[in-house]
Amino acid sequence: MTRTRFTAQERHGQLVTAALQAFALGGYAGTTTDQVARLAGVSQPYVIRLFGSKQELFLATVRHAGDQIEMKWRAAAAEEPTLRGLGHAYKELLAERELLIVLLHGFGAAEDPAIGEAVRSCYGNLYTVVRELTGATAEEARDFFAMGMLITVLGAMRVLGPDAVEPQPWMADILGTLPRPDTD
Amino acid sequence: MTRTRFTAQERHGQLVTAALQAFALGGYAGTTTDQVARLAGVSQPYVIRLFGSKQELFLATVRHAGDQIEMKWRAAAAEEPTLRGLGHAYKELLAERELLIVLLHGFGAAEDPAIGEAVRSCYGNLYTVVRELTGATAEEARDFFAMGMLITVLGAMRVLGPDAVEPQPWMADILGTLPRPDTD
DNA sequence: GTGATTAGTTATCAGCGAATAACAACCACG
DNA sequence: CGTGGTTGTTATTCGCTGATAACTAATCAC
């Protein structure tokens, strides 16, 4: 059985992708490096070898998530450089909830200084990018991010998104007010 | 050395208070029952005895946080039954960040069915209560909670609150738009 | 006071999880 | 072909963590 070998760079990417899935589900402390390893089809010690530590793996994952979101927004702004335009991109982000939820977990783990630093830097960058792309005022940007956080949290709670639970009355109530995610 | 004994009920309360502090810092998976026990000045096995399991302890903590927030809002509404009135109560909630942050951790841990259920029930209750107390429309309530989530997350990130980090330009930018938390 | 109940402890375990060490396969290239 | 660097593995360790068991001590009812 001749194993397919990848370059360290390729594995790095694969592992970050796997880590995104895993950490989005379990959070930083709640996810094991072995889960990530299995998801990527690699042995656990190799994950540690490539990233040095679990924390470094998480940091890489958070940075990756930030970069991905930034990319999506830049792409969206190329078509419609307004908050409304970026809001549409949020649709897709919610469909693959992992990017947003991993950031959410980062916020939760911000007690750890290294993680806190990474997560603030990531969020600050996104804020700056959004304002640059759309020319929004500080108030508008704030509202944009506030709504984004609400949506992210609703997604994490399974009120919103692909694997949402049976909707309760109050959920329908909130969902009804959201910028319709199903129409164009 | 004659130990002071408490009723199980009293210990229960003390432990939930300690758990609130501990879980707010470390999250569900990132906090040990021993940390909670030490914080309450009790042995770790006793915590398990009283609550049955770590998960039950966390659930009790989340429910407690929800109840506390509801109480604060009811008290605030007694003076000014508007969203603005409840917004003022948010000030105090942020000062003792634990209540909000523990809920945030609950959202992150919502993958666990039991925790997800508890956290949705808690959030749904708060939403209903806020609308009842203020007579706000669904849109207004949504905006209120969105802003609340933003503030909570900024608190978790140490952008806002007692132990905030050295402010970066983008932080000052956002903070400047927030309903001034320092004035009346 | 004494027996039963309730509040708490110490001792211990079984399993997990991150990290290390040592080894093995693969590939490039002179 | 063989040698050195790169990609990976398996074996192992050691600290931690939730949970159980068995025991101790304060308090209550009468």
Coordinates of C-alpha atoms (C1' of nucleotides) in Angstrom, one line a residue:
Chain A
M1 CA 0.0 0.0 0.0
T2 CA 1.8 3.0 -1.3
R3 CA 0.7 6.1 0.7
T4 CA 0.1 9.3 -1.1
R5 CA 2.6 11.9 0.2
F6 CA 2.0 15.6 0.3
T7 CA 4.3 18.5 0.8
A8 CA 4.3 19.9 4.3
Q9 CA 2.6 23.0 2.9
E10 CA -0.3 21.0 1.5
R11 CA -0.7 19.1 4.7
H12 CA -0.7 22.3 6.6
G13 CA -3.6 23.5 4.5
Q14 CA -5.5 20.3 4.8
L15 CA -5.1 20.3 8.6
V16 CA -6.3 23.9 8.9
T17 CA -9.4 22.9 7.0
A18 CA -9.9 19.9 9.2
A19 CA -9.2 22.0 12.3
L20 CA -11.8 24.5 11.1
Q21 CA -14.5 21.8 11.1
A22 CA -13.4 20.3 14.4
F23 CA -12.9 23.5 16.4
A24 CA -16.2 24.9 15.1
L25 CA -17.9 22.0 16.7
G26 CA -16.0 21.6 19.9
G27 CA -14.3 24.9 20.5
Y28 CA -10.7 25.2 21.5
A29 CA -10.6 23.2 24.8
G30 CA -13.3 20.8 23.7
T31 CA -11.5 19.6 20.6
T32 CA -8.7 17.1 20.6
T33 CA -5.7 17.2 18.2
D34 CA -6.6 13.6 17.5
Q35 CA -10.0 14.5 16.2
V36 CA -8.4 17.0 13.8
A37 CA -5.8 14.4 12.8
R38 CA -8.4 11.8 12.0
L39 CA -10.4 14.3 10.1
A40 CA -7.4 15.0 7.9
G41 CA -6.4 11.4 7.7
V42 CA -3.1 11.8 9.6
S43 CA -1.7 10.7 12.8
Q44 CA -2.1 12.9 15.9
P45 CA 1.6 13.3 16.6
Y46 CA 2.1 14.6 13.1
V47 CA -0.3 17.4 13.7
I48 CA 1.8 18.5 16.7
R49 CA 4.9 18.2 14.6
L50 CA 3.6 20.5 11.9
F51 CA 2.2 23.1 14.2
G52 CA 4.2 22.8 17.4
S53 CA 1.3 22.8 19.7
K54 CA -2.5 22.6 19.8
Q55 CA -2.6 26.3 20.5
E56 CA -0.6 27.1 17.4
L57 CA -3.0 25.0 15.4
F58 CA -5.9 26.9 16.8
L59 CA -4.2 30.3 16.1
A60 CA -3.6 29.2 12.5
T61 CA -7.2 28.2 12.2
V62 CA -8.5 31.5 13.5
R63 CA -6.3 33.5 11.2
H64 CA -7.4 31.3 8.3
A65 CA -11.0 32.0 9.2
G66 CA -10.4 35.7 9.3
D67 CA -8.7 35.6 5.9
Q68 CA -11.4 33.6 4.3
I69 CA -14.1 36.0 5.5
E70 CA -12.1 38.9 4.3
M71 CA -11.8 37.3 0.9
K72 CA -15.5 36.7 0.7
W73 CA -16.2 40.3 1.5
R74 CA -13.7 41.6 -0.9
A75 CA -15.3 39.5 -3.6
A76 CA -18.7 40.7 -2.7
A77 CA -17.6 44.3 -2.6
A78 CA -16.3 44.0 -6.1
E79 CA -19.9 43.5 -7.2
E80 CA -21.7 45.8 -4.8
P81 CA -19.5 47.8 -2.5
T82 CA -22.1 48.5 0.2
L83 CA -23.0 47.0 3.5
R84 CA -26.0 45.4 1.8
G85 CA -23.6 43.8 -0.6
L86 CA -21.5 42.4 2.1
G87 CA -24.6 41.3 3.9
H88 CA -25.4 39.0 1.1
A89 CA -22.0 37.4 1.5
Y90 CA -23.0 36.7 5.0
K91 CA -25.5 34.3 3.6
E92 CA -22.8 32.1 2.2
L93 CA -20.8 32.4 5.4
L94 CA -23.7 31.1 7.4
A95 CA -24.1 28.2 5.0
E96 CA -20.6 27.0 5.9
R97 CA -21.0 28.2 9.4
E98 CA -17.6 27.1 10.5
L99 CA -15.8 30.3 9.7
L100 CA -18.0 32.4 11.9
I101 CA -18.4 29.9 14.6
V102 CA -14.7 29.3 14.9
L103 CA -14.3 33.0 15.5
L104 CA -17.0 32.9 18.1
H105 CA -15.0 30.2 19.9
G106 CA -12.0 32.4 19.6
F107 CA -13.8 35.1 21.4
G108 CA -14.7 32.7 24.1
A109 CA -11.1 31.5 24.5
A110 CA -9.7 35.1 24.4
E111 CA -8.8 34.7 28.1
D112 CA -5.7 33.0 26.8
P113 CA -3.5 36.0 25.9
A114 CA -2.2 34.6 22.7
I115 CA -5.6 33.7 21.5
G116 CA -7.0 37.0 22.6
E117 CA -4.4 38.9 20.7
A118 CA -5.1 36.9 17.5
V119 CA -8.8 37.3 17.8
R120 CA -8.7 41.0 18.4
S121 CA -6.3 41.5 15.5
C122 CA -8.6 39.4 13.3
Y123 CA -11.7 41.3 14.2
G124 CA -10.0 44.7 14.0
N125 CA -8.8 43.8 10.5
L126 CA -12.3 42.8 9.4
Y127 CA -13.8 46.0 10.8
T128 CA -11.2 48.1 9.0
V129 CA -11.7 46.2 5.7
V130 CA -15.5 46.5 5.9
R131 CA -15.3 50.3 6.4
E132 CA -12.8 50.6 3.6
L133 CA -14.8 48.5 1.2
T134 CA -18.1 50.2 1.8
G135 CA -17.3 53.6 3.0
A136 CA -19.7 53.0 5.9
T137 CA -19.8 55.3 8.9
A138 CA -18.7 54.0 12.2
E139 CA -22.3 53.7 13.3
E140 CA -23.3 51.7 10.2
A141 CA -20.3 49.4 10.6
R142 CA -21.1 48.9 14.2
D143 CA -24.7 47.9 13.3
F144 CA -23.4 45.6 10.6
F145 CA -21.1 43.8 13.0
A146 CA -23.8 43.7 15.7
M147 CA -26.2 42.0 13.3
G148 CA -23.4 39.7 12.3
M149 CA -22.8 38.6 15.8
L150 CA -26.5 38.0 16.4
I151 CA -26.7 35.9 13.3
T152 CA -23.5 34.0 14.2
V153 CA -24.9 33.2 17.7
L154 CA -28.2 32.2 16.3
G155 CA -26.3 29.9 14.0
A156 CA -24.3 28.4 16.9
M157 CA -27.5 27.9 18.8
R158 CA -29.0 26.0 15.9
V159 CA -31.8 28.6 15.6
L160 CA -30.6 29.4 12.2
G161 CA -28.7 27.6 9.5
P162 CA -28.6 24.2 7.9
D163 CA -29.1 22.1 11.0
A164 CA -31.6 24.3 12.8
V165 CA -33.9 22.8 15.3
E166 CA -37.7 22.8 15.2
P167 CA -38.5 26.5 15.4
Q168 CA -40.2 27.9 18.5
P169 CA -42.5 30.9 18.3
W170 CA -39.9 33.4 19.5
M171 CA -37.4 32.1 16.9
A172 CA -39.9 32.6 14.1
D173 CA -40.4 36.1 15.6
I174 CA -36.7 37.0 15.3
L175 CA -36.1 35.2 12.1
G176 CA -38.9 37.1 10.5
T177 CA -37.1 40.4 11.0
L178 CA -33.8 39.3 9.5
P179 CA -32.7 40.4 6.0
R180 CA -34.3 37.5 4.2
P181 CA -31.6 34.9 3.8
D182 CA -33.6 32.8 1.3
T183 CA -34.4 35.4 -1.3
D184 CA -32.3 37.6 -3.6
Chain B
M1 CA -11.2 22.7 64.0
T2 CA -15.0 22.9 63.7
R3 CA -16.1 23.3 60.1
T4 CA -18.9 25.6 59.3
R5 CA -21.6 23.5 57.7
F6 CA -24.1 24.8 55.2
T7 CA -27.3 23.3 54.0
A8 CA -27.1 21.6 50.6
Q9 CA -29.2 24.4 49.2
E10 CA -26.8 27.1 50.4
R11 CA -23.8 25.1 49.0
H12 CA -25.7 24.7 45.8
G13 CA -26.0 28.5 45.5
Q14 CA -22.4 29.1 46.4
L15 CA -21.2 26.6 43.9
V16 CA -23.3 28.1 41.1
T17 CA -21.8 31.4 41.9
A18 CA -18.3 30.0 41.8
A19 CA -19.1 28.1 38.6
L20 CA -20.3 31.3 37.0
Q21 CA -16.9 32.9 37.6
A22 CA -15.0 29.8 36.5
F23 CA -17.0 28.9 33.4
A24 CA -16.9 32.5 32.3
L25 CA -13.2 32.4 32.2
G26 CA -12.6 28.9 30.8
G27 CA -15.8 27.9 29.1
Y28 CA -17.5 24.5 29.5
A29 CA -14.7 22.2 28.3
G30 CA -11.9 24.5 29.5
T31 CA -13.0 24.5 33.1
T32 CA -12.5 21.7 35.6
T33 CA -14.8 20.8 38.4
D34 CA -11.9 21.1 40.7
Q35 CA -11.4 24.8 39.8
V36 CA -15.0 25.4 40.7
A37 CA -14.7 23.4 43.9
R38 CA -11.6 25.3 45.1
L39 CA -13.3 28.6 44.3
A40 CA -16.2 27.6 46.5
G41 CA -13.9 26.2 49.2
V42 CA -15.1 22.7 48.8
S43 CA -13.7 19.4 47.6
Q44 CA -14.1 18.4 44.0
P45 CA -16.0 15.1 44.6
Y46 CA -18.6 17.1 46.6
V47 CA -19.4 19.2 43.6
I48 CA -20.1 16.1 41.6
R49 CA -22.2 14.7 44.4
L50 CA -24.4 17.8 44.5
F51 CA -24.9 18.2 40.8
G52 CA -24.5 14.7 39.5
S53 CA -22.1 15.7 36.7
K54 CA -20.1 18.5 35.3
Q55 CA -22.7 19.0 32.6
E56 CA -25.5 19.4 35.2
L57 CA -23.4 22.0 37.0
F58 CA -23.0 23.9 33.8
L59 CA -26.7 23.7 33.0
A60 CA -27.5 25.1 36.4
T61 CA -25.0 27.9 35.8
V62 CA -26.5 28.8 32.5
R63 CA -30.0 28.8 33.9
H64 CA -28.8 30.9 36.8
A65 CA -27.3 33.4 34.5
G66 CA -30.5 33.7 32.5
D67 CA -32.5 34.2 35.6
Q68 CA -30.1 36.9 36.9
I69 CA -30.3 38.8 33.6
E70 CA -34.0 38.6 33.6
M71 CA -34.2 39.9 37.1
K72 CA -32.0 42.9 36.3
W73 CA -34.1 43.7 33.3
R74 CA -37.3 43.5 35.3
A75 CA -35.9 45.8 37.9
A76 CA -34.7 48.2 35.2
A77 CA -38.1 48.1 33.5
A78 CA -39.8 49.0 36.7
E79 CA -38.1 52.4 36.4
E80 CA -38.1 52.8 32.7
P81 CA -39.9 50.2 30.7
T82 CA -38.2 50.9 27.4
L83 CA -35.3 49.4 25.5
R84 CA -33.3 52.4 26.5
G85 CA -34.0 51.6 30.1
L86 CA -32.9 48.0 29.7
G87 CA -29.9 49.2 27.8
H88 CA -28.8 50.9 31.0
A89 CA -29.0 47.7 32.8
Y90 CA -26.6 46.3 30.3
K91 CA -24.0 48.6 31.8
E92 CA -24.1 46.7 35.1
L93 CA -24.2 43.4 33.3
L94 CA -21.1 44.2 31.6
A95 CA -19.4 45.3 34.8
E96 CA -19.9 41.8 36.1
R97 CA -19.2 40.3 32.7
E98 CA -19.7 36.8 33.9
L99 CA -23.4 36.5 33.3
L100 CA -23.1 37.5 29.7
I101 CA -20.0 35.6 29.0
V102 CA -21.2 32.4 30.5
L103 CA -24.1 32.6 28.1
L104 CA -21.7 33.2 25.2
H105 CA -19.9 30.0 26.2
G106 CA -23.2 28.3 26.3
F107 CA -23.8 29.2 22.7
G108 CA -20.4 27.8 21.8
A109 CA -21.2 24.5 23.6
A110 CA -24.7 24.3 22.0
E111 CA -23.4 21.4 20.0
D112 CA -24.1 19.3 23.0
P113 CA -27.9 18.7 22.8
A114 CA -28.7 19.3 26.4
I115 CA -26.7 22.5 26.5
G116 CA -28.2 23.6 23.3
E117 CA -31.6 23.1 24.6
A118 CA -30.9 25.0 27.8
V119 CA -29.3 27.9 26.0
R120 CA -32.1 28.3 23.5
S121 CA -34.7 28.1 26.2
C122 CA -32.8 30.8 28.1
Y123 CA -32.4 33.1 25.1
G124 CA -36.0 32.6 24.1
N125 CA -37.2 33.5 27.5
L126 CA -35.1 36.7 27.6
Y127 CA -36.3 37.7 24.2
T128 CA -39.9 37.2 25.3
V129 CA -39.4 39.0 28.5
V130 CA -37.8 42.0 26.8
R131 CA -40.6 42.4 24.4
E132 CA -43.2 42.1 27.1
L133 CA -41.5 44.6 29.4
T134 CA -40.8 47.2 26.7
G135 CA -43.5 46.6 24.1
A136 CA -40.8 46.8 21.5
T137 CA -41.4 45.6 18.0
A138 CA -39.7 42.5 16.7
E139 CA -37.3 44.7 14.8
E140 CA -36.4 46.8 17.8
A141 CA -35.9 43.7 20.0
R142 CA -33.7 42.2 17.3
D143 CA -31.5 45.3 17.2
F144 CA -31.4 45.3 20.9
F145 CA -30.1 41.8 21.1
A146 CA -27.8 42.3 18.2
M147 CA -26.2 45.2 20.0
G148 CA -26.1 43.1 23.1
M149 CA -24.2 40.3 21.4
L150 CA -21.7 42.8 20.0
I151 CA -21.1 44.3 23.4
T152 CA -20.8 40.8 25.0
V153 CA -18.3 39.7 22.4
L154 CA -16.3 42.9 22.7
G155 CA -16.3 42.2 26.4
A156 CA -15.1 38.7 25.9
M157 CA -12.3 40.0 23.6
R158 CA -11.2 42.5 26.2
V159 CA -12.0 45.4 24.0
L160 CA -14.6 46.5 26.4
G161 CA -15.1 46.2 30.1
P162 CA -13.0 46.3 33.3
D163 CA -9.9 44.5 32.1
A164 CA -9.8 45.9 28.6
V165 CA -6.5 45.9 26.7
E166 CA -4.7 48.9 25.4
P167 CA -7.2 50.3 22.9
Q168 CA -6.3 50.1 19.2
P169 CA -7.5 52.7 16.7
W170 CA -10.3 50.5 15.4
M171 CA -11.5 49.8 18.9
A172 CA -11.8 53.5 19.7
D173 CA -13.7 53.8 16.5
I174 CA -16.3 51.2 17.5
L175 CA -16.4 52.2 21.2
G176 CA -17.1 55.8 20.2
T177 CA -20.4 54.8 18.6
L178 CA -21.7 52.8 21.5
P179 CA -24.4 54.1 23.8
R180 CA -22.0 55.9 26.2
P181 CA -21.5 53.4 29.0
D182 CA -19.8 55.9 31.3
T183 CA -22.4 58.7 31.4
D184 CA -26.0 58.8 32.6
Chain C
dG1 C1' -27.7 11.6 75.0
dT2 C1' -28.3 8.6 71.2
dG3 C1' -29.5 7.2 66.8
dA4 C1' -30.4 8.7 62.2
dT5 C1' -29.7 12.0 58.7
dT6 C1' -27.2 15.2 56.3
dA7 C1' -22.8 17.5 55.0
dG8 C1' -18.5 16.8 53.8
dT9 C1' -13.9 14.4 53.4
dT10 C1' -9.8 11.5 51.6
dA11 C1' -8.4 7.9 48.7
dT12 C1' -8.5 6.1 44.3
dC13 C1' -9.4 4.9 39.6
dA14 C1' -9.8 4.6 34.7
dG15 C1' -9.4 7.0 30.7
dC16 C1' -8.0 10.6 28.0
dG17 C1' -5.0 13.8 25.5
dA18 C1' -0.9 16.6 24.4
dA19 C1' 3.5 16.0 23.6
dT20 C1' 8.2 13.4 22.8
dA21 C1' 11.2 9.9 20.9
dA22 C1' 12.5 6.7 17.9
dC23 C1' 11.9 4.6 13.8
dA24 C1' 10.3 3.8 8.7
dA25 C1' 9.2 4.9 4.0
dC26 C1' 9.8 7.9 0.2
dC27 C1' 12.2 10.9 -3.0
dA28 C1' 15.9 13.7 -5.3
dC29 C1' 20.2 13.7 -7.2
dG30 C1' 25.1 13.1 -8.0
Chain D
dC1 C1' 23.3 3.0 -5.8
dG2 C1' 23.5 5.4 -1.7
dT3 C1' 23.0 9.3 1.0
dG4 C1' 20.6 13.0 2.9
dG5 C1' 16.5 15.5 3.6
dT6 C1' 11.4 15.2 3.9
dT7 C1' 7.1 13.0 5.1
dG8 C1' 5.1 10.3 7.9
dT9 C1' 4.3 6.4 11.6
dT10 C1' 4.0 3.7 16.0
dA11 C1' 5.1 3.4 20.8
dT12 C1' 5.1 5.6 25.0
dT13 C1' 4.7 8.9 28.8
dC14 C1' 2.9 11.7 32.2
dG15 C1' -0.2 14.9 33.9
dC16 C1' -4.8 15.8 34.4
dT17 C1' -9.9 15.2 35.2
dG18 C1' -14.5 13.4 36.1
dA19 C1' -16.4 10.2 38.7
dT20 C1' -16.9 6.5 42.5
dA21 C1' -16.3 4.4 47.0
dA22 C1' -15.6 4.4 51.5
dC23 C1' -15.2 6.8 55.4
dT24 C1' -15.9 11.0 59.0
dA25 C1' -18.2 14.5 61.4
dA26 C1' -21.7 17.9 62.5
dT27 C1' -26.6 18.5 63.3
dC28 C1' -31.3 17.2 64.3
dA29 C1' -35.4 14.8 66.4
dC30 C1' -36.9 13.0 70.4

